[in-house]
Structure formats: C-alpha cells, structure tokens
Short mmCIF file of N, CA, C and O in Angstrom, two decimals:
data_model
loop_
_atom_site.label_atom_id
_atom_site.label_comp_id
_atom_site.label_asym_id
_atom_site.label_seq_id
_atom_site.Cartn_x
_atom_site.Cartn_y
_atom_site.Cartn_z
N UNK A 604 -51.73 -97.16 5.32
CA UNK A 604 -50.67 -96.79 5.89
C UNK A 604 -49.99 -95.59 5.46
O UNK A 604 -49.70 -95.74 4.85
N UNK A 605 -50.52 -94.29 6.17
CA UNK A 605 -49.74 -92.92 5.14
C UNK A 605 -48.26 -93.22 5.91
O UNK A 605 -47.80 -93.53 6.97
N UNK A 606 -46.94 -92.52 5.43
CA UNK A 606 -45.96 -92.72 5.34
C UNK A 606 -45.14 -91.28 5.58
O UNK A 606 -45.43 -89.97 4.66
N UNK A 607 -44.58 -90.69 6.41
CA UNK A 607 -43.72 -89.47 5.63
C UNK A 607 -42.59 -89.15 5.55
O UNK A 607 -42.21 -89.86 6.32
N UNK A 608 -42.18 -88.04 4.70
CA UNK A 608 -40.80 -87.94 4.24
C UNK A 608 -40.59 -87.27 5.42
O UNK A 608 -40.24 -86.71 6.14
N UNK A 609 -38.76 -87.53 5.47
CA UNK A 609 -38.34 -87.23 6.38
C UNK A 609 -37.27 -86.87 5.85
O UNK A 609 -36.23 -88.82 5.34
N UNK A 610 -36.22 -85.93 5.88
CA UNK A 610 -35.94 -85.56 4.96
C UNK A 610 -34.65 -84.99 6.13
O UNK A 610 -34.84 -83.74 6.86
N UNK A 611 -33.44 -84.73 5.69
CA UNK A 611 -32.03 -83.52 6.08
C UNK A 611 -32.08 -82.84 4.59
O UNK A 611 -31.12 -81.97 5.35
N UNK A 612 -31.82 -83.24 3.66
CA UNK A 612 -31.79 -81.96 2.82
C UNK A 612 -33.16 -82.39 2.06
O UNK A 612 -33.99 -82.72 1.44
N UNK A 613 -32.26 -81.48 0.79
CA UNK A 613 -33.31 -80.99 -0.44
C UNK A 613 -33.04 -82.85 -1.10
O UNK A 613 -32.81 -82.82 -1.86
N UNK A 614 -34.53 -82.89 -1.51
CA UNK A 614 -34.40 -84.28 -2.50
C UNK A 614 -34.01 -83.84 -3.58
O UNK A 614 -33.71 -84.98 -4.55
N UNK A 615 -33.66 -82.75 -4.43
CA UNK A 615 -33.57 -82.60 -5.43
C UNK A 615 -31.84 -81.84 -6.05
O UNK A 615 -31.60 -81.63 -7.02
N UNK A 616 -31.02 -82.07 -4.67
CA UNK A 616 -29.96 -82.17 -4.48
C UNK A 616 -29.47 -83.51 -4.57
O UNK A 616 -29.79 -84.70 -4.59
N UNK A 617 -27.83 -84.08 -5.36
CA UNK A 617 -28.08 -85.10 -4.47
C UNK A 617 -26.97 -85.73 -3.11
O UNK A 617 -27.13 -84.11 -2.41
N UNK A 618 -26.69 -86.82 -3.08
CA UNK A 618 -26.41 -86.90 -2.16
C UNK A 618 -26.80 -88.58 -1.43
O UNK A 618 -27.25 -88.80 -2.21
N UNK A 619 -26.51 -89.19 -0.27
CA UNK A 619 -27.50 -89.93 0.39
C UNK A 619 -28.21 -90.55 0.70
O UNK A 619 -29.45 -89.33 1.14
N UNK A 620 -29.21 -91.65 0.36
CA UNK A 620 -31.06 -91.82 0.30
C UNK A 620 -30.97 -93.40 1.13
O UNK A 620 -30.28 -94.00 1.09
N UNK A 621 -31.89 -93.69 1.63
CA UNK A 621 -32.83 -94.98 2.02
C UNK A 621 -33.93 -94.71 2.29
O UNK A 621 -34.76 -93.71 1.98
N UNK A 622 -33.93 -96.51 1.04
CA UNK A 622 -35.01 -97.02 0.90
C UNK A 622 -36.13 -97.79 1.86
O UNK A 622 -34.60 -98.54 1.93
N UNK A 623 -37.06 -97.54 1.78
CA UNK A 623 -38.12 -98.52 2.72
C UNK A 623 -38.84 -99.48 1.63
O UNK A 623 -39.22 -97.89 1.50
N UNK A 624 -38.74 -100.48 1.83
CA UNK A 624 -40.35 -100.85 2.04
C UNK A 624 -40.87 -102.55 2.05
O UNK A 624 -40.21 -102.55 3.21
N UNK A 625 -42.16 -102.31 2.66
CA UNK A 625 -42.32 -103.81 3.60
C UNK A 625 -43.71 -104.36 2.25
O UNK A 625 -44.34 -104.25 2.07
N UNK A 626 -43.89 -106.01 2.36
CA UNK A 626 -43.11 -105.89 3.76
C UNK A 626 -41.22 -107.14 3.30
O UNK A 626 -41.37 -106.18 1.72
N UNK A 627 -41.16 -107.44 4.14
CA UNK A 627 -39.25 -107.44 3.71
C UNK A 627 -39.31 -108.55 2.39
O UNK A 627 -40.33 -109.12 2.09
N UNK A 628 -38.68 -108.96 1.59
CA UNK A 628 -38.14 -109.71 0.55
C UNK A 628 -36.98 -110.46 0.85
O UNK A 628 -36.28 -110.57 1.59
N UNK A 629 -36.52 -111.71 -0.05
CA UNK A 629 -36.05 -112.88 0.50
C UNK A 629 -36.68 -114.24 1.20
O UNK A 629 -37.84 -114.15 1.22
N UNK A 630 -35.95 -114.16 1.84
CA UNK A 630 -35.76 -115.55 2.21
C UNK A 630 -36.21 -115.06 4.29
O UNK A 630 -35.39 -115.22 5.08
N UNK A 631 -38.04 -115.54 3.76
CA UNK A 631 -39.11 -115.29 5.13
C UNK A 631 -38.81 -115.80 6.78
O UNK A 631 -38.40 -115.54 7.53
N UNK A 632 -38.28 -117.05 5.86
CA UNK A 632 -38.06 -118.15 7.71
C UNK A 632 -36.60 -117.29 8.17
O UNK A 632 -36.31 -118.56 8.90
N UNK A 633 -35.37 -117.25 7.28
CA UNK A 633 -34.21 -116.52 8.50
C UNK A 633 -34.60 -115.18 7.72
O UNK A 633 -34.34 -114.27 7.07
N UNK A 634 -34.78 -114.88 8.76
CA UNK A 634 -35.06 -113.26 9.74
C UNK A 634 -33.36 -112.15 9.08
O UNK A 634 -33.18 -111.15 8.53
N UNK A 635 -32.39 -113.31 8.60
CA UNK A 635 -30.76 -112.57 8.54
C UNK A 635 -31.05 -112.26 6.68
O UNK A 635 -30.14 -112.68 5.72
N UNK A 636 -32.10 -113.43 6.09
CA UNK A 636 -32.15 -113.30 5.20
C UNK A 636 -33.02 -112.46 3.62
O UNK A 636 -33.52 -112.87 3.40
N UNK A 637 -33.25 -111.34 4.65
CA UNK A 637 -34.22 -110.34 4.39
C UNK A 637 -33.71 -109.24 3.62
O UNK A 637 -32.48 -108.95 4.27
N UNK A 638 -34.14 -108.70 3.32
CA UNK A 638 -35.15 -107.23 3.21
C UNK A 638 -35.59 -106.43 2.54
O UNK A 638 -36.02 -106.65 1.91
N UNK A 639 -34.93 -105.36 3.62
CA UNK A 639 -36.22 -103.58 3.50
C UNK A 639 -35.95 -102.01 3.30
O UNK A 639 -36.39 -101.83 3.72
N UNK A 640 -34.95 -102.36 2.89
CA UNK A 640 -34.33 -101.10 3.14
C UNK A 640 -32.79 -101.76 2.10
O UNK A 640 -32.88 -102.18 1.77
N UNK A 641 -32.79 -99.75 0.72
CA UNK A 641 -31.65 -100.07 0.18
C UNK A 641 -30.47 -98.60 1.47
O UNK A 641 -31.38 -97.73 0.53
N UNK A 642 -29.49 -98.42 0.82
CA UNK A 642 -28.99 -97.54 0.98
C UNK A 642 -28.33 -96.89 -0.05
O UNK A 642 -27.27 -97.74 -0.99
N UNK A 643 -28.08 -96.10 -0.69
CA UNK A 643 -26.63 -95.67 -1.48
C UNK A 643 -27.32 -94.45 -2.21
O UNK A 643 -27.25 -93.26 -0.99
N UNK A 644 -26.19 -93.87 -3.17
CA UNK A 644 -26.05 -92.13 -3.15
C UNK A 644 -26.11 -92.13 -4.58
O UNK A 644 -25.65 -92.66 -5.40
N UNK A 645 -26.65 -90.82 -5.16
CA UNK A 645 -25.93 -89.96 -6.21
C UNK A 645 -25.10 -89.45 -7.10
O UNK A 645 -25.28 -88.39 -5.67
N UNK A 646 -25.16 -89.11 -7.32
CA UNK A 646 -23.87 -87.71 -7.76
C UNK A 646 -25.13 -86.54 -9.26
O UNK A 646 -25.81 -85.29 -8.09
N UNK A 647 -26.50 -87.32 -8.98
CA UNK A 647 -27.76 -86.72 -9.48
C UNK A 647 -29.08 -86.27 -9.11
O UNK A 647 -28.67 -86.26 -7.47
N UNK A 648 -29.81 -85.78 -8.60
CA UNK A 648 -30.60 -85.12 -7.47
C UNK A 648 -31.44 -87.14 -6.91
O UNK A 648 -31.39 -87.49 -7.42
N UNK A 649 -31.31 -86.48 -5.84
CA UNK A 649 -32.17 -88.28 -4.90
C UNK A 649 -33.44 -88.74 -6.06
O UNK A 649 -34.13 -89.10 -6.28
N UNK A 650 -34.48 -87.88 -6.15
CA UNK A 650 -35.72 -87.79 -6.44
C UNK A 650 -35.83 -88.59 -7.85
O UNK A 650 -36.18 -89.21 -7.67
N UNK A 651 -34.45 -88.08 -8.95
CA UNK A 651 -34.72 -88.70 -9.84
C UNK A 651 -33.90 -90.10 -10.00
O UNK A 651 -34.58 -90.55 -10.26
N UNK A 652 -32.96 -89.82 -8.63
CA UNK A 652 -32.62 -91.30 -8.22
C UNK A 652 -33.75 -92.33 -8.12
O UNK A 652 -33.40 -93.94 -8.86
N UNK A 653 -34.45 -92.16 -6.94
CA UNK A 653 -35.55 -92.58 -6.66
C UNK A 653 -36.46 -93.27 -7.82
O UNK A 653 -37.05 -94.63 -7.58
N UNK A 654 -36.51 -91.92 -8.55
CA UNK A 654 -37.37 -92.74 -10.40
C UNK A 654 -36.90 -93.43 -10.66
O UNK A 654 -37.80 -94.73 -11.02
N UNK A 655 -35.70 -93.38 -10.77
CA UNK A 655 -35.14 -94.73 -11.38
C UNK A 655 -35.04 -95.86 -10.63
O UNK A 655 -35.20 -97.38 -11.57
N UNK A 656 -35.20 -95.87 -9.14
CA UNK A 656 -35.30 -97.63 -8.29
C UNK A 656 -36.90 -98.27 -8.98
O UNK A 656 -37.01 -99.05 -9.29
N UNK A 657 -37.35 -97.21 -8.52
CA UNK A 657 -39.19 -97.68 -9.39
C UNK A 657 -38.87 -98.08 -10.59
O UNK A 657 -40.26 -97.96 -10.90
N UNK A 658 -38.07 -97.44 -11.78
CA UNK A 658 -38.75 -97.47 -12.61
C UNK A 658 -37.83 -99.15 -13.48
O UNK A 658 -38.09 -99.55 -14.22
N UNK A 659 -37.40 -99.75 -11.92
CA UNK A 659 -36.61 -101.14 -11.58
C UNK A 659 -35.06 -101.18 -12.54
O UNK A 659 -35.07 -101.35 -12.88
N UNK A 660 -34.79 -99.66 -12.33
CA UNK A 660 -34.15 -99.02 -13.43
C UNK A 660 -32.37 -99.35 -12.08
O UNK A 660 -32.63 -97.82 -11.45
N UNK A 661 -31.12 -99.61 -11.02
CA UNK A 661 -30.47 -99.39 -10.55
C UNK A 661 -30.51 -100.47 -9.76
O UNK A 661 -29.88 -102.03 -10.44
N UNK A 662 -30.39 -100.97 -8.02
CA UNK A 662 -29.68 -101.92 -7.34
C UNK A 662 -30.68 -103.08 -8.29
O UNK A 662 -31.78 -102.71 -7.89
N UNK A 663 -29.75 -104.38 -8.26
CA UNK A 663 -31.10 -105.32 -7.83
C UNK A 663 -32.01 -105.56 -7.41
O UNK A 663 -33.34 -106.60 -7.29
N UNK A 664 -31.98 -105.08 -5.54
CA UNK A 664 -32.72 -105.19 -4.86
C UNK A 664 -33.67 -104.56 -4.90
O UNK A 664 -35.28 -104.88 -4.56
N UNK A 665 -33.44 -103.32 -5.53
CA UNK A 665 -34.53 -102.29 -5.20
C UNK A 665 -36.13 -102.99 -6.68
O UNK A 665 -36.79 -102.87 -6.76
N UNK A 666 -34.89 -103.61 -7.40
CA UNK A 666 -36.24 -103.96 -8.96
C UNK A 666 -36.34 -105.81 -8.79
O UNK A 666 -37.70 -105.76 -8.87
N UNK A 667 -35.95 -106.10 -7.07
CA UNK A 667 -36.41 -107.35 -7.07
C UNK A 667 -38.19 -106.42 -6.36
O UNK A 667 -38.80 -107.45 -6.01
N UNK A 668 -37.70 -105.80 -5.26
CA UNK A 668 -38.90 -105.42 -4.34
C UNK A 668 -39.95 -104.79 -5.38
O UNK A 668 -41.15 -105.42 -4.94
N UNK A 669 -39.60 -104.08 -6.34
CA UNK A 669 -40.68 -103.06 -7.71
C UNK A 669 -41.39 -104.65 -8.43
O UNK A 669 -42.75 -104.36 -8.25
N UNK A 670 -40.61 -105.41 -8.79
CA UNK A 670 -41.01 -106.99 -8.99
C UNK A 670 -41.88 -107.65 -8.12
O UNK A 670 -42.75 -107.74 -8.72
N UNK A 671 -41.97 -107.84 -6.91
CA UNK A 671 -42.86 -107.97 -5.99
C UNK A 671 -43.49 -106.73 -5.68
O UNK A 671 -44.25 -107.62 -4.32
N UNK A 672 -44.20 -106.11 -6.06
CA UNK A 672 -44.78 -105.14 -5.33
C UNK A 672 -44.91 -104.99 -4.64
O UNK A 672 -45.39 -103.51 -4.15
N UNK A 673 -43.79 -104.18 -3.83
CA UNK A 673 -42.88 -103.42 -2.72
C UNK A 673 -43.15 -101.84 -3.40
O UNK A 673 -42.96 -101.48 -4.49
N UNK A 674 -43.37 -101.17 -2.32
CA UNK A 674 -43.68 -99.49 -2.97
C UNK A 674 -42.29 -99.31 -2.07
O UNK A 674 -42.45 -99.50 -1.60
N UNK A 675 -41.35 -98.61 -2.94
CA UNK A 675 -40.02 -98.54 -2.61
C UNK A 675 -41.04 -96.91 -1.88
O UNK A 675 -41.40 -95.77 -2.65
N UNK A 676 -40.84 -96.33 -0.36
CA UNK A 676 -40.11 -95.08 -0.10
C UNK A 676 -39.40 -94.37 1.00
O UNK A 676 -38.40 -94.68 0.85
N UNK A 677 -39.01 -93.14 -0.14
CA UNK A 677 -37.72 -92.38 0.59
C UNK A 677 -37.91 -91.95 1.80
O UNK A 677 -38.84 -91.14 1.34
N UNK A 678 -37.58 -92.32 2.91
CA UNK A 678 -37.46 -92.13 4.30
C UNK A 678 -36.20 -91.26 4.74
O UNK A 678 -36.88 -90.53 5.57
N UNK A 679 -35.25 -91.32 4.45
CA UNK A 679 -34.19 -90.87 4.95
C UNK A 679 -33.42 -89.95 3.48
O UNK A 679 -32.92 -90.93 2.80
N UNK A 680 -32.70 -89.03 3.30
CA UNK A 680 -31.24 -88.14 3.12
C UNK A 680 -30.56 -87.49 4.05
O UNK A 680 -30.56 -87.61 5.11
N UNK A 681 -29.19 -87.66 3.93
CA UNK A 681 -27.72 -87.36 4.62
C UNK A 681 -27.12 -86.97 2.92
O UNK A 681 -27.08 -86.70 1.42
N UNK A 682 -26.75 -85.23 3.07
CA UNK A 682 -25.71 -84.64 2.38
C UNK A 682 -24.18 -86.06 1.95
O UNK A 682 -24.63 -85.91 3.82
N UNK A 683 -23.48 -86.19 1.37
CA UNK A 683 -22.29 -86.21 0.96
C UNK A 683 -22.42 -87.17 -0.62
O UNK A 683 -23.93 -88.19 -0.04
N UNK A 684 -21.41 -87.57 -0.60
CA UNK A 684 -21.78 -88.55 -1.66
C UNK A 684 -20.92 -90.13 -1.26
O UNK A 684 -21.48 -90.95 -0.26
N UNK A 685 -20.12 -91.05 -1.65
CA UNK A 685 -19.91 -91.93 -1.60
C UNK A 685 -19.22 -92.64 -0.77
O UNK A 685 -19.42 -93.67 0.05
N UNK A 686 -18.58 -91.55 -0.22
CA UNK A 686 -18.03 -91.65 1.51
C UNK A 686 -18.46 -91.83 2.45
O UNK A 686 -18.27 -92.24 3.57
N UNK A 687 -19.90 -90.16 2.38
CA UNK A 687 -21.14 -90.90 3.50
C UNK A 687 -21.93 -92.02 3.92
O UNK A 687 -22.27 -92.72 4.29
N UNK A 688 -21.84 -92.67 2.21
CA UNK A 688 -22.79 -93.74 2.11
C UNK A 688 -21.82 -95.21 2.76
O UNK A 688 -22.61 -95.82 3.48
N UNK A 689 -20.78 -95.48 2.86
CA UNK A 689 -19.36 -96.78 3.10
C UNK A 689 -19.75 -96.37 4.11
O UNK A 689 -19.51 -96.93 5.12
N UNK A 690 -19.42 -94.97 4.83
CA UNK A 690 -20.07 -94.43 6.55
C UNK A 690 -21.21 -95.69 6.94
O UNK A 690 -21.20 -95.96 8.03
N UNK A 691 -22.07 -95.15 6.66
CA UNK A 691 -23.55 -95.46 6.99
C UNK A 691 -23.29 -96.63 6.79
O UNK A 691 -24.26 -97.93 7.63
N UNK A 692 -22.74 -97.09 5.66
CA UNK A 692 -23.03 -99.28 5.87
C UNK A 692 -22.45 -100.00 6.08
O UNK A 692 -22.83 -100.69 6.59
N UNK A 693 -21.18 -99.34 6.98
CA UNK A 693 -20.31 -100.63 7.62
C UNK A 693 -20.34 -100.35 9.69
O UNK A 693 -20.80 -101.44 10.10
N UNK A 694 -22.09 -99.24 9.39
CA UNK A 694 -22.95 -99.62 10.33
C UNK A 694 -24.00 -101.42 10.22
O UNK A 694 -24.45 -101.82 11.43
N UNK A 695 -23.94 -101.27 9.43
CA UNK A 695 -24.65 -102.51 9.09
C UNK A 695 -25.78 -102.81 9.78
O UNK A 695 -26.92 -104.03 10.23
N UNK A 696 -26.58 -101.86 9.55
CA UNK A 696 -27.83 -101.38 10.30
C UNK A 696 -28.81 -100.71 10.03
O UNK A 696 -28.62 -99.64 10.53
N UNK A 697 -29.11 -100.59 8.64
CA UNK A 697 -30.14 -99.96 7.77
C UNK A 697 -31.43 -99.49 8.76
O UNK A 697 -31.76 -98.47 9.03
N UNK A 698 -31.70 -100.63 9.16
CA UNK A 698 -33.70 -100.53 9.63
C UNK A 698 -33.60 -99.07 10.83
O UNK A 698 -34.25 -98.88 11.33
N UNK A 699 -31.77 -99.49 12.25
CA UNK A 699 -32.49 -98.85 12.17
C UNK A 699 -31.78 -96.91 11.99
O UNK A 699 -32.17 -95.84 13.32
N UNK A 700 -31.41 -96.88 11.21
CA UNK A 700 -31.68 -95.90 10.39
C UNK A 700 -33.12 -95.08 9.88
O UNK A 700 -32.40 -93.56 9.36
N UNK A 701 -33.61 -96.10 9.48
CA UNK A 701 -34.90 -96.00 9.16
C UNK A 701 -36.49 -95.30 10.81
O UNK A 701 -36.39 -95.76 11.55
N UNK A 702 -36.90 -93.60 10.05
CA UNK A 702 -37.60 -93.11 10.85
C UNK A 702 -38.86 -94.49 10.37
O UNK A 702 -39.53 -94.04 11.82
N UNK A 703 -38.88 -95.47 9.56
CA UNK A 703 -40.55 -95.74 9.85
C UNK A 703 -39.79 -97.42 10.96
O UNK A 703 -41.04 -97.53 12.38
N UNK A 704 -38.99 -97.41 10.58
CA UNK A 704 -38.15 -98.71 11.52
C UNK A 704 -38.10 -98.56 13.00
O UNK A 704 -38.08 -99.88 13.73
N UNK A 705 -37.57 -98.03 13.05
CA UNK A 705 -36.59 -96.75 14.60
C UNK A 705 -37.86 -95.40 14.60
O UNK A 705 -37.34 -94.29 14.75
N UNK A 706 -38.75 -95.31 15.28
CA UNK A 706 -40.12 -93.32 15.30
C UNK A 706 -39.10 -92.95 16.64
O UNK A 706 -39.78 -92.65 15.97
N UNK A 707 -38.36 -93.60 16.81
CA UNK A 707 -37.67 -91.87 17.74
C UNK A 707 -37.19 -91.73 16.55
O UNK A 707 -36.57 -90.42 17.41
N UNK A 708 -36.63 -91.57 16.14
CA UNK A 708 -36.26 -90.70 14.58
C UNK A 708 -37.34 -90.01 14.30
O UNK A 708 -37.07 -88.52 13.51
N UNK A 709 -38.40 -90.03 15.49
CA UNK A 709 -38.88 -88.86 14.14
C UNK A 709 -39.67 -87.92 14.70
O UNK A 709 -39.23 -87.95 16.09
N UNK A 710 -39.84 -86.61 13.79
CA UNK A 710 -40.29 -85.19 14.39
C UNK A 710 -41.94 -84.82 14.72
O UNK A 710 -40.96 -83.61 15.28
N UNK A 711 -42.28 -85.58 15.01
CA UNK A 711 -43.82 -84.86 15.05
C UNK A 711 -43.80 -83.89 16.62
O UNK A 711 -44.72 -83.54 16.53
N UNK A 712 -43.16 -84.96 17.61
CA UNK A 712 -43.25 -84.07 19.26
C UNK A 712 -42.24 -83.30 19.47
O UNK A 712 -41.57 -81.92 20.41
N UNK A 713 -40.99 -82.98 17.91
CA UNK A 713 -40.14 -82.72 18.91
C UNK A 713 -39.95 -80.59 17.49
O UNK A 713 -40.82 -81.21 16.69
N UNK A 714 -38.97 -79.73 17.66
CA UNK A 714 -38.87 -79.03 16.85
C UNK A 714 -38.02 -79.57 15.31
O UNK A 714 -37.53 -79.67 16.01
N UNK A 715 -39.04 -79.22 14.44
CA UNK A 715 -37.05 -79.17 13.45
C UNK A 715 -36.09 -79.29 13.37
O UNK A 715 -35.44 -80.69 13.14
N UNK A 716 -35.56 -77.79 14.25
CA UNK A 716 -34.27 -77.89 13.86
C UNK A 716 -33.54 -79.11 15.47
O UNK A 716 -32.54 -79.29 15.42
N UNK A 717 -34.20 -78.94 15.91
CA UNK A 717 -33.89 -79.88 16.97
C UNK A 717 -34.18 -82.30 16.59
O UNK A 717 -32.84 -82.49 17.06
N UNK A 718 -35.17 -82.00 16.02
CA UNK A 718 -34.96 -83.02 15.37
C UNK A 718 -33.48 -83.87 14.45
O UNK A 718 -32.99 -85.17 14.77
N UNK A 719 -33.51 -82.83 13.34
CA UNK A 719 -32.07 -82.95 12.85
C UNK A 719 -30.65 -83.04 13.87
O UNK A 719 -30.37 -84.11 13.94
N UNK A 720 -30.94 -82.53 14.52
CA UNK A 720 -29.85 -82.22 15.74
C UNK A 720 -29.14 -83.80 16.47
O UNK A 720 -28.52 -84.35 15.91
N UNK A 721 -31.32 -84.67 17.20
CA UNK A 721 -31.03 -85.88 17.56
C UNK A 721 -30.77 -86.21 16.48
O UNK A 721 -29.87 -87.67 17.38
N UNK A 722 -31.03 -86.24 14.80
CA UNK A 722 -30.91 -88.21 15.25
C UNK A 722 -29.49 -88.07 13.49
O UNK A 722 -28.99 -88.88 13.18
N UNK A 723 -28.65 -86.60 13.99
CA UNK A 723 -27.49 -87.05 13.57
C UNK A 723 -27.82 -87.15 12.60
O UNK A 723 -26.45 -86.95 11.44
N UNK A 724 -28.58 -85.85 11.56
CA UNK A 724 -28.71 -85.69 10.28
C UNK A 724 -27.85 -84.23 9.82
O UNK A 724 -27.74 -83.01 10.73
N UNK A 725 -26.97 -83.67 8.88
CA UNK A 725 -26.78 -82.57 8.57
C UNK A 725 -27.33 -81.92 7.49
O UNK A 725 -27.79 -82.59 6.37
#
C-alpha cells in the first residue's frame, strides 16, 4: 500500500502532527480499546520527532506500535504547539483527522490551495 504524505506545513518545522499505523493495536475484540493513531506536538522539527517515535523514544503507544511491527506514517501536520494539540485532542476522533481513514481529506482531485482550506489546515 502506497501512502501519500499530506501536510499543511514543512515537517522540518515545529508543530502538531498525526501519525497513523495499520493494523490497529490493543484489544481487537473491543473497537474502543484499539488505537491506530497518535496526535502530538513538538518544539523540534516534526521530522526529527517522527524519527524518535520510530526509534521507540517517545510516547508509549508509538513504542508499542513499533514493537508490534507497525509502520508509523506521518499523515498530517499543523502549525502550533501544545495549545493546538489540545484543541485537536478534544475532538476525540483522530480517524476523522486522518487522510488515510477519511479519504475526503485527500487532495488528488482538487488544487492544493483549495484542499488546505477545505480541511482546515493552516
């Protein structure tokens, strides 16, 4: 499966980011007990933080995903720090923010500038 990196900012800048992996980890018999995303923020470049997650340094959930053989894919970024991260986490719906889980966020049929406005990225 080929995955496209969809971003609203340069991943070499600090900001918020969404990581996706498949299949989900956790209690697979309970859909509410599984995870396939991690939403975080960093003061360092997002690309550096992603490398740390892939090296099992960082959040426990990404460490567990890597240990279980999942590929961590950076699927979305936002400008902003901890405040923006909290706003996004309050939605309690990372799959809705994910362009892999929610293909309506994809930009294949639209111009790039239209897509960023449509999905609320800045």
